[in-house]
Amino acid sequence: MSNPFLKQVFNKDKTFRPKRKFEPGTQRFELHKKAQASLNAGLDLKLAVQLPPGEELSDWVAVHVVDFFNRVNLIYGTIGDECTEQSCPVMSGGPKYEYRWQDEHQFRKPTALSAPRYMDLLMDWIEVQINNEELFPTHVGTPFPKNFLQVVRKILSRLFRVFVHVYIHHFDRIAQMGSEAHVNTCYKHFYYFVKEFGLIDTKELEPLKEMTARMCH
Amino acid sequence: MEDPAAPGAGSASTNGNGNGGGKGKQTAPKGREAFRSQRRESEGSVDCPTLEFEYGDADGHAAELSELYSYTENLEFTTNRRCFEEDFKTQVQGKEWLELEEDAQKAYVMGLLDRLEVVSRERRLKVARAVLYLAQGTFGECDSEVDVLHWSRYNCFLLYQMGTFSAFLELLHMEIDNSQACSSALRKPAISIADSTELRVLLSVMYLLVENIRLERETDSCRWRTARETFRTELSFSMHNEEPFALLLFSMVTKFCSGLAPHFPIKKVLLLLWKVVMFTLGGFEHLQVLKVQKRAELGLPPLAEDSIQVVKSMRAASPPSYTLDLGESQLAPPPSKLRGRRGSRRQLLTKQDSLDIYNERDLFKTEEPATEEEEESAGDGERTLDGELDLLEQDPLVPPPPSQAPLSAERVAFPKGLPWAPKVRQKDIEHFLEMSRNKFIGFTLGQDTDTLVGLPRPIHESVKTLKQHKYISIADIQIKNEEDLEKCPMSLGEEVVPETPCEILYQGMLYSLPQYMIALLKILLAAAPTSKAKTDSINILADVLPEEMPITVLQSMKLGIDVNRHKEIIVKSISALLLLLLKHFKLNHIYQFEYVSQHLVFANCIPLILKFFNQNILSYITAKNSISVLDYPCCTIQDLPELTTESLEAGDNNQFCWRNLFSCINLLRLLNKLTKWKHSRTMMLVVFKSAPILKRALKVKQAMLQLYVLKLLKIQTKYLGRQWRKSNMKTMSAIYQKVRHRMNDDWAYGNDIDARPWDFQAEECTLRANIEAFNSRRYDKPQDSEFSPVDNCLQSVLGQRLDLPEDFHYSYELWLEREVFSQPICWEELLQNH
């Protein structure tokens, strides 16, 4: 396997695993692609994410990360009663993408987990990062660590997976509650932000590519 | 007193229809049946129909009158009647009471009151019973319940005008001090209603007078209206150098609690106390009027909404799911872990980048015409609906969503706008600016909220928005004034305090206020359904237990219902009384409110209320502890049908128990009053694990009750942790929809600005110091010696006359040794003080 792309795809150590064989997308999974509704907040989110003059990048990014974390946590909470061990025995984004969990404790190797379990670990992990005074210093003037953006990339990639799962597997619930405008707006904001600062690999954004193209112009 | 200012006006307009039982009884029995079968099917489950409950100062007139009597007392109705008829026969021949001309009636009442002054206790009691029969509506001459209520009211006005109240007040004073009754009650192993006969008759007459005269009707004659105002004044202010009537009742409550007078009929005392306070200070609608007036006087902008109306128009939410109830208590982090949340000081940044658009824009934009994007979203709903249908037809392998309700129907249920206008406190703006200045210009400017130099444009915008929603409360002004008065007592001079009924009551209560509060809470504890009968707790059943204990099953069932009803009524009156007191004191002066609430907190009111709610609240609210055929006025005109165990079990046809729902709401409001803006008390809610308890209360589908539960949950979400919030999104959404938004409050995200170490002692001590300064400045007049010149003339100091005990010259050497020689004198301290 000399082809670097294939190597990446088949590497067992990766937590992001596009499946080789997958069922063609069903109606249910495609539902989210029609998503258009958005809150009219009266401002251009694309402009809103840009670093204001005089502002420090790390500060700007840190605040956004904390905020997105809180909001995505709530978004998942709204569909939490639907996302169970039974409904989602494997954390995935449609039939094509499966996510595995890896951390420094119990799961040293990427492990397939149910979606709710995966989400719990994911959110707990991010919370630990955010609460880490060395990574996210809280005093004005304390410098950010060198690996700050690296960690942020990981956090945002993981947060993105929550969006993927929610959109692909639970969009019906979102629509039923009438909250798609809220979720979409949050997604757009998130997407513009990671794009503006190149914080997530394009590959990771793949599962929602089509929807994103419709939603974020 | 001007008309709009008449207290208690609200109670009449909303609840004064008084024909037949409580409001609950108006519910069609059919719905009730459906409800009950539903309940049987899913006992303890989430299902509970929306309760058609209207909150108010009190229940309907008849219901309020019937609660005065326990079922054990029912025999006494006949006794009263007999006493009256015996007396009446000797005075008037050939006519009945209702056939008499008004003058003849007055003459008879005058004669009755004269005979009330006889020395013999038995004869006096008989006359008092005759008066009670009049106040109860001379039911022997009536055909219907409406008649009884009508004549009861008529007779009460007549009795009052003839001076019955003051005559009975004297008798009450006498009976309270009746040491013989006290000591005989203390010696008895079991106290029954027989021990409180006199007191019960006296208190009943007074209650009927207060309750009947308090009630306002459109058709009331001018004379009656004048009588009502006179009575109100008489009760509010001290007549003939006496204390206000409420204080006498308060002292009865404390005496009862101290165990010195176990025979006091405490339920009647509490009911009367609550009604007297409501009559003299005014009910909730009157409070609202007073608040509007006071804001206008202080030059504050008018209120954004009438909270009573907003709450009335709210709809109940369906309760959250309970699958996650288990282990919930583990989800709440222990207080020790509740250190400052990360990102809290980053708060500043979150504000400037308008990331909060969802929170804030929503509020302003909801009323605006739909924009392009919103229209799109509406259209989108239909499209998704189509998509959903397609999906169900074409792909049967995918499990359908559990909820089968059509999407569009559920969507309609979402409210258009938020019920409350958002508010911002001055403190919040100051805090926000302090953070911004610290970041951008490196120093702070204290309370200056106008200088924005050096701050970027987004901050200017934020400040502008915050200021638009700034709300200054009456309490803010009062605190400010108090600070000023404290700072410059000389230049500002004496404060002019208007002698309102509320002010007078506070002055009277001030010195024994802690005891009053403790006593009320002790009784509340004893009456709470969750508390076990303990030997050391006070016995609140003295005025419900018959002399002879029941023998048959039927009798004991009846007594069981009676006892539960009795406790419920006690809870109702205490909860309503405390709430009313807190609300009135808060309006009158914030530190009066703080004084009362601090003593409630010190007396463990917060865990007590939580304990109260830690029961199956749905079954408490639907409890059927009443026997409608035994209720006044029904029992006075109908021949009592044969009671059977079946008919007792069946209970009444009400969907819910008005008084219990009322008590629950009162207690929740009380809890809100105590914890609002008080960090350490909010932390008590967290420490006592109130979240699961409160969440269970959301099962009751009644908008007002839910609102106050949601408020209590909102103030602690920051401390319950992310997990809790995630798994309680339904509750979170309900909070968002129903509770007022505070602009800089990150309740849903947990970035707590105030996440400082939790020091209950320090916070309460600061507050206490402020309260004490207020109380001593305003009420300790004679001790104003700080500014009087110091007398340093040896002659006049030694020449002062001091009152010494008679035997002082025997012991003065000892005194000299102990108090003078053995005490080191700190000369420097002396110098510093003067």
mmCIF file of N, CA, C and O in Angstrom, chain A residues 43-71:
data_model
loop_
_atom_site.group_PDB
_atom_site.id
_atom_site.type_symbol
_atom_site.label_atom_id
_atom_site.label_comp_id
_atom_site.label_asym_id
_atom_site.label_seq_id
_atom_site.Cartn_x
_atom_site.Cartn_y
_atom_site.Cartn_z
ATOM 1 N N LEU A 43 -27.289 39.624 10.456
ATOM 2 C CA LEU A 43 -25.885 39.891 10.213
ATOM 3 C C LEU A 43 -25.295 38.763 9.389
ATOM 4 O O LEU A 43 -25.819 37.647 9.358
ATOM 5 N N ASP A 44 -24.250 39.063 8.705
ATOM 6 C CA ASP A 44 -23.613 38.107 7.829
ATOM 7 C C ASP A 44 -22.651 37.268 8.650
ATOM 8 O O ASP A 44 -21.641 37.765 9.144
ATOM 9 N N LEU A 45 -22.966 35.981 8.777
ATOM 10 C CA LEU A 45 -22.127 35.132 9.626
ATOM 11 C C LEU A 45 -20.711 35.000 9.065
ATOM 12 O O LEU A 45 -19.756 34.858 9.815
ATOM 13 N N LYS A 46 -20.621 35.075 7.750
ATOM 14 C CA LYS A 46 -19.311 34.944 7.126
ATOM 15 C C LYS A 46 -18.392 36.090 7.587
ATOM 16 O O LYS A 46 -17.211 35.900 7.844
ATOM 17 N N LEU A 47 -19.007 37.261 7.686
ATOM 18 C CA LEU A 47 -18.227 38.417 8.159
ATOM 19 C C LEU A 47 -18.012 38.323 9.668
ATOM 20 O O LEU A 47 -16.966 38.712 10.187
ATOM 21 N N ALA A 48 -19.003 37.789 10.318
ATOM 22 C CA ALA A 48 -18.962 37.790 11.781
ATOM 23 C C ALA A 48 -17.820 36.954 12.338
ATOM 24 O O ALA A 48 -17.350 37.197 13.447
ATOM 25 N N VAL A 49 -17.396 35.942 11.565
ATOM 26 C CA VAL A 49 -16.358 35.073 12.113
ATOM 27 C C VAL A 49 -14.948 35.635 11.901
ATOM 28 O O VAL A 49 -13.986 35.141 12.480
ATOM 29 N N GLN A 50 -14.837 36.655 11.058
ATOM 30 C CA GLN A 50 -13.512 37.199 10.777
ATOM 31 C C GLN A 50 -12.892 37.833 12.022
ATOM 32 O O GLN A 50 -13.588 38.429 12.840
ATOM 33 N N LEU A 51 -11.608 37.663 12.095
ATOM 34 C CA LEU A 51 -10.878 38.204 13.244
ATOM 35 C C LEU A 51 -10.971 39.730 13.238
ATOM 36 O O LEU A 51 -10.554 40.377 12.285
ATOM 37 N N PRO A 52 -11.516 40.303 14.267
ATOM 38 C CA PRO A 52 -11.618 41.765 14.301
ATOM 39 C C PRO A 52 -10.224 42.374 14.422
ATOM 40 O O PRO A 52 -9.326 41.775 15.025
ATOM 41 N N PRO A 53 -10.062 43.574 13.855
ATOM 42 C CA PRO A 53 -8.746 44.206 13.947
ATOM 43 C C PRO A 53 -8.362 44.418 15.411
ATOM 44 O O PRO A 53 -9.200 44.787 16.230
ATOM 45 N N GLY A 54 -7.138 44.116 15.703
ATOM 46 C CA GLY A 54 -6.648 44.354 17.062
ATOM 47 C C GLY A 54 -6.915 43.195 17.995
ATOM 48 O O GLY A 54 -6.471 43.189 19.131
ATOM 49 N N GLU A 55 -7.641 42.214 17.537
ATOM 50 C CA GLU A 55 -7.946 41.077 18.396
ATOM 51 C C GLU A 55 -6.902 39.989 18.185
ATOM 52 O O GLU A 55 -6.385 39.801 17.086
ATOM 53 N N GLU A 56 -6.620 39.268 19.266
ATOM 54 C CA GLU A 56 -5.618 38.227 19.158
ATOM 55 C C GLU A 56 -6.274 36.928 18.678
ATOM 56 O O GLU A 56 -7.356 36.569 19.137
ATOM 57 N N LEU A 57 -5.612 36.238 17.752
ATOM 58 C CA LEU A 57 -6.209 35.057 17.127
ATOM 59 C C LEU A 57 -6.606 33.990 18.166
ATOM 60 O O LEU A 57 -7.715 33.483 18.155
ATOM 61 N N SER A 58 -5.670 33.685 19.056
ATOM 62 C CA SER A 58 -5.944 32.612 20.016
ATOM 63 C C SER A 58 -7.159 32.945 20.875
ATOM 64 O O SER A 58 -8.006 32.081 21.134
ATOM 65 N N ASP A 59 -7.250 34.184 21.306
ATOM 66 C CA ASP A 59 -8.390 34.623 22.097
ATOM 67 C C ASP A 59 -9.688 34.376 21.331
ATOM 68 O O ASP A 59 -10.652 33.822 21.842
ATOM 69 N N TRP A 60 -9.650 34.848 20.116
ATOM 70 C CA TRP A 60 -10.819 34.758 19.231
ATOM 71 C C TRP A 60 -11.250 33.306 19.056
ATOM 72 O O TRP A 60 -12.420 32.961 19.183
ATOM 73 N N VAL A 61 -10.263 32.470 18.787
ATOM 74 C CA VAL A 61 -10.558 31.058 18.561
ATOM 75 C C VAL A 61 -11.063 30.404 19.850
ATOM 76 O O VAL A 61 -12.063 29.675 19.847
ATOM 77 N N ALA A 62 -10.419 30.712 20.958
ATOM 78 C CA ALA A 62 -10.782 30.085 22.229
ATOM 79 C C ALA A 62 -12.240 30.364 22.581
ATOM 80 O O ALA A 62 -12.992 29.456 22.958
ATOM 81 N N VAL A 63 -12.625 31.614 22.432
ATOM 82 C CA VAL A 63 -13.993 31.988 22.774
ATOM 83 C C VAL A 63 -14.979 31.228 21.893
ATOM 84 O O VAL A 63 -16.004 30.722 22.364
ATOM 85 N N HIS A 64 -14.655 31.131 20.602
ATOM 86 C CA HIS A 64 -15.553 30.420 19.699
ATOM 87 C C HIS A 64 -15.653 28.937 20.049
ATOM 88 O O HIS A 64 -16.731 28.356 20.007
ATOM 89 N N VAL A 65 -14.522 28.362 20.389
ATOM 90 C CA VAL A 65 -14.533 26.932 20.696
ATOM 91 C C VAL A 65 -15.438 26.661 21.901
ATOM 92 O O VAL A 65 -16.304 25.783 21.863
ATOM 93 N N VAL A 66 -15.281 27.465 22.945
ATOM 94 C CA VAL A 66 -16.113 27.280 24.137
ATOM 95 C C VAL A 66 -17.577 27.444 23.777
ATOM 96 O O VAL A 66 -18.436 26.644 24.175
ATOM 97 N N ASP A 67 -17.845 28.440 22.979
ATOM 98 C CA ASP A 67 -19.232 28.716 22.620
ATOM 99 C C ASP A 67 -19.827 27.598 21.765
ATOM 100 O O ASP A 67 -20.935 27.138 22.012
ATOM 101 N N PHE A 68 -19.078 27.159 20.767
ATOM 102 C CA PHE A 68 -19.590 26.075 19.920
ATOM 103 C C PHE A 68 -19.795 24.807 20.738
ATOM 104 O O PHE A 68 -20.773 24.095 20.557
ATOM 105 N N PHE A 69 -18.882 24.568 21.622
ATOM 106 C CA PHE A 69 -19.028 23.389 22.469
ATOM 107 C C PHE A 69 -20.354 23.434 23.232
ATOM 108 O O PHE A 69 -21.135 22.485 23.219
ATOM 109 N N ASN A 70 -20.623 24.571 23.856
ATOM 110 C CA ASN A 70 -21.856 24.697 24.623
ATOM 111 C C ASN A 70 -23.087 24.516 23.746
ATOM 112 O O ASN A 70 -24.043 23.853 24.119
ATOM 113 N N ARG A 71 -23.026 25.119 22.577
ATOM 114 C CA ARG A 71 -24.217 25.071 21.723
ATOM 115 C C ARG A 71 -24.425 23.690 21.128
ATOM 116 O O ARG A 71 -25.550 23.194 21.064
#
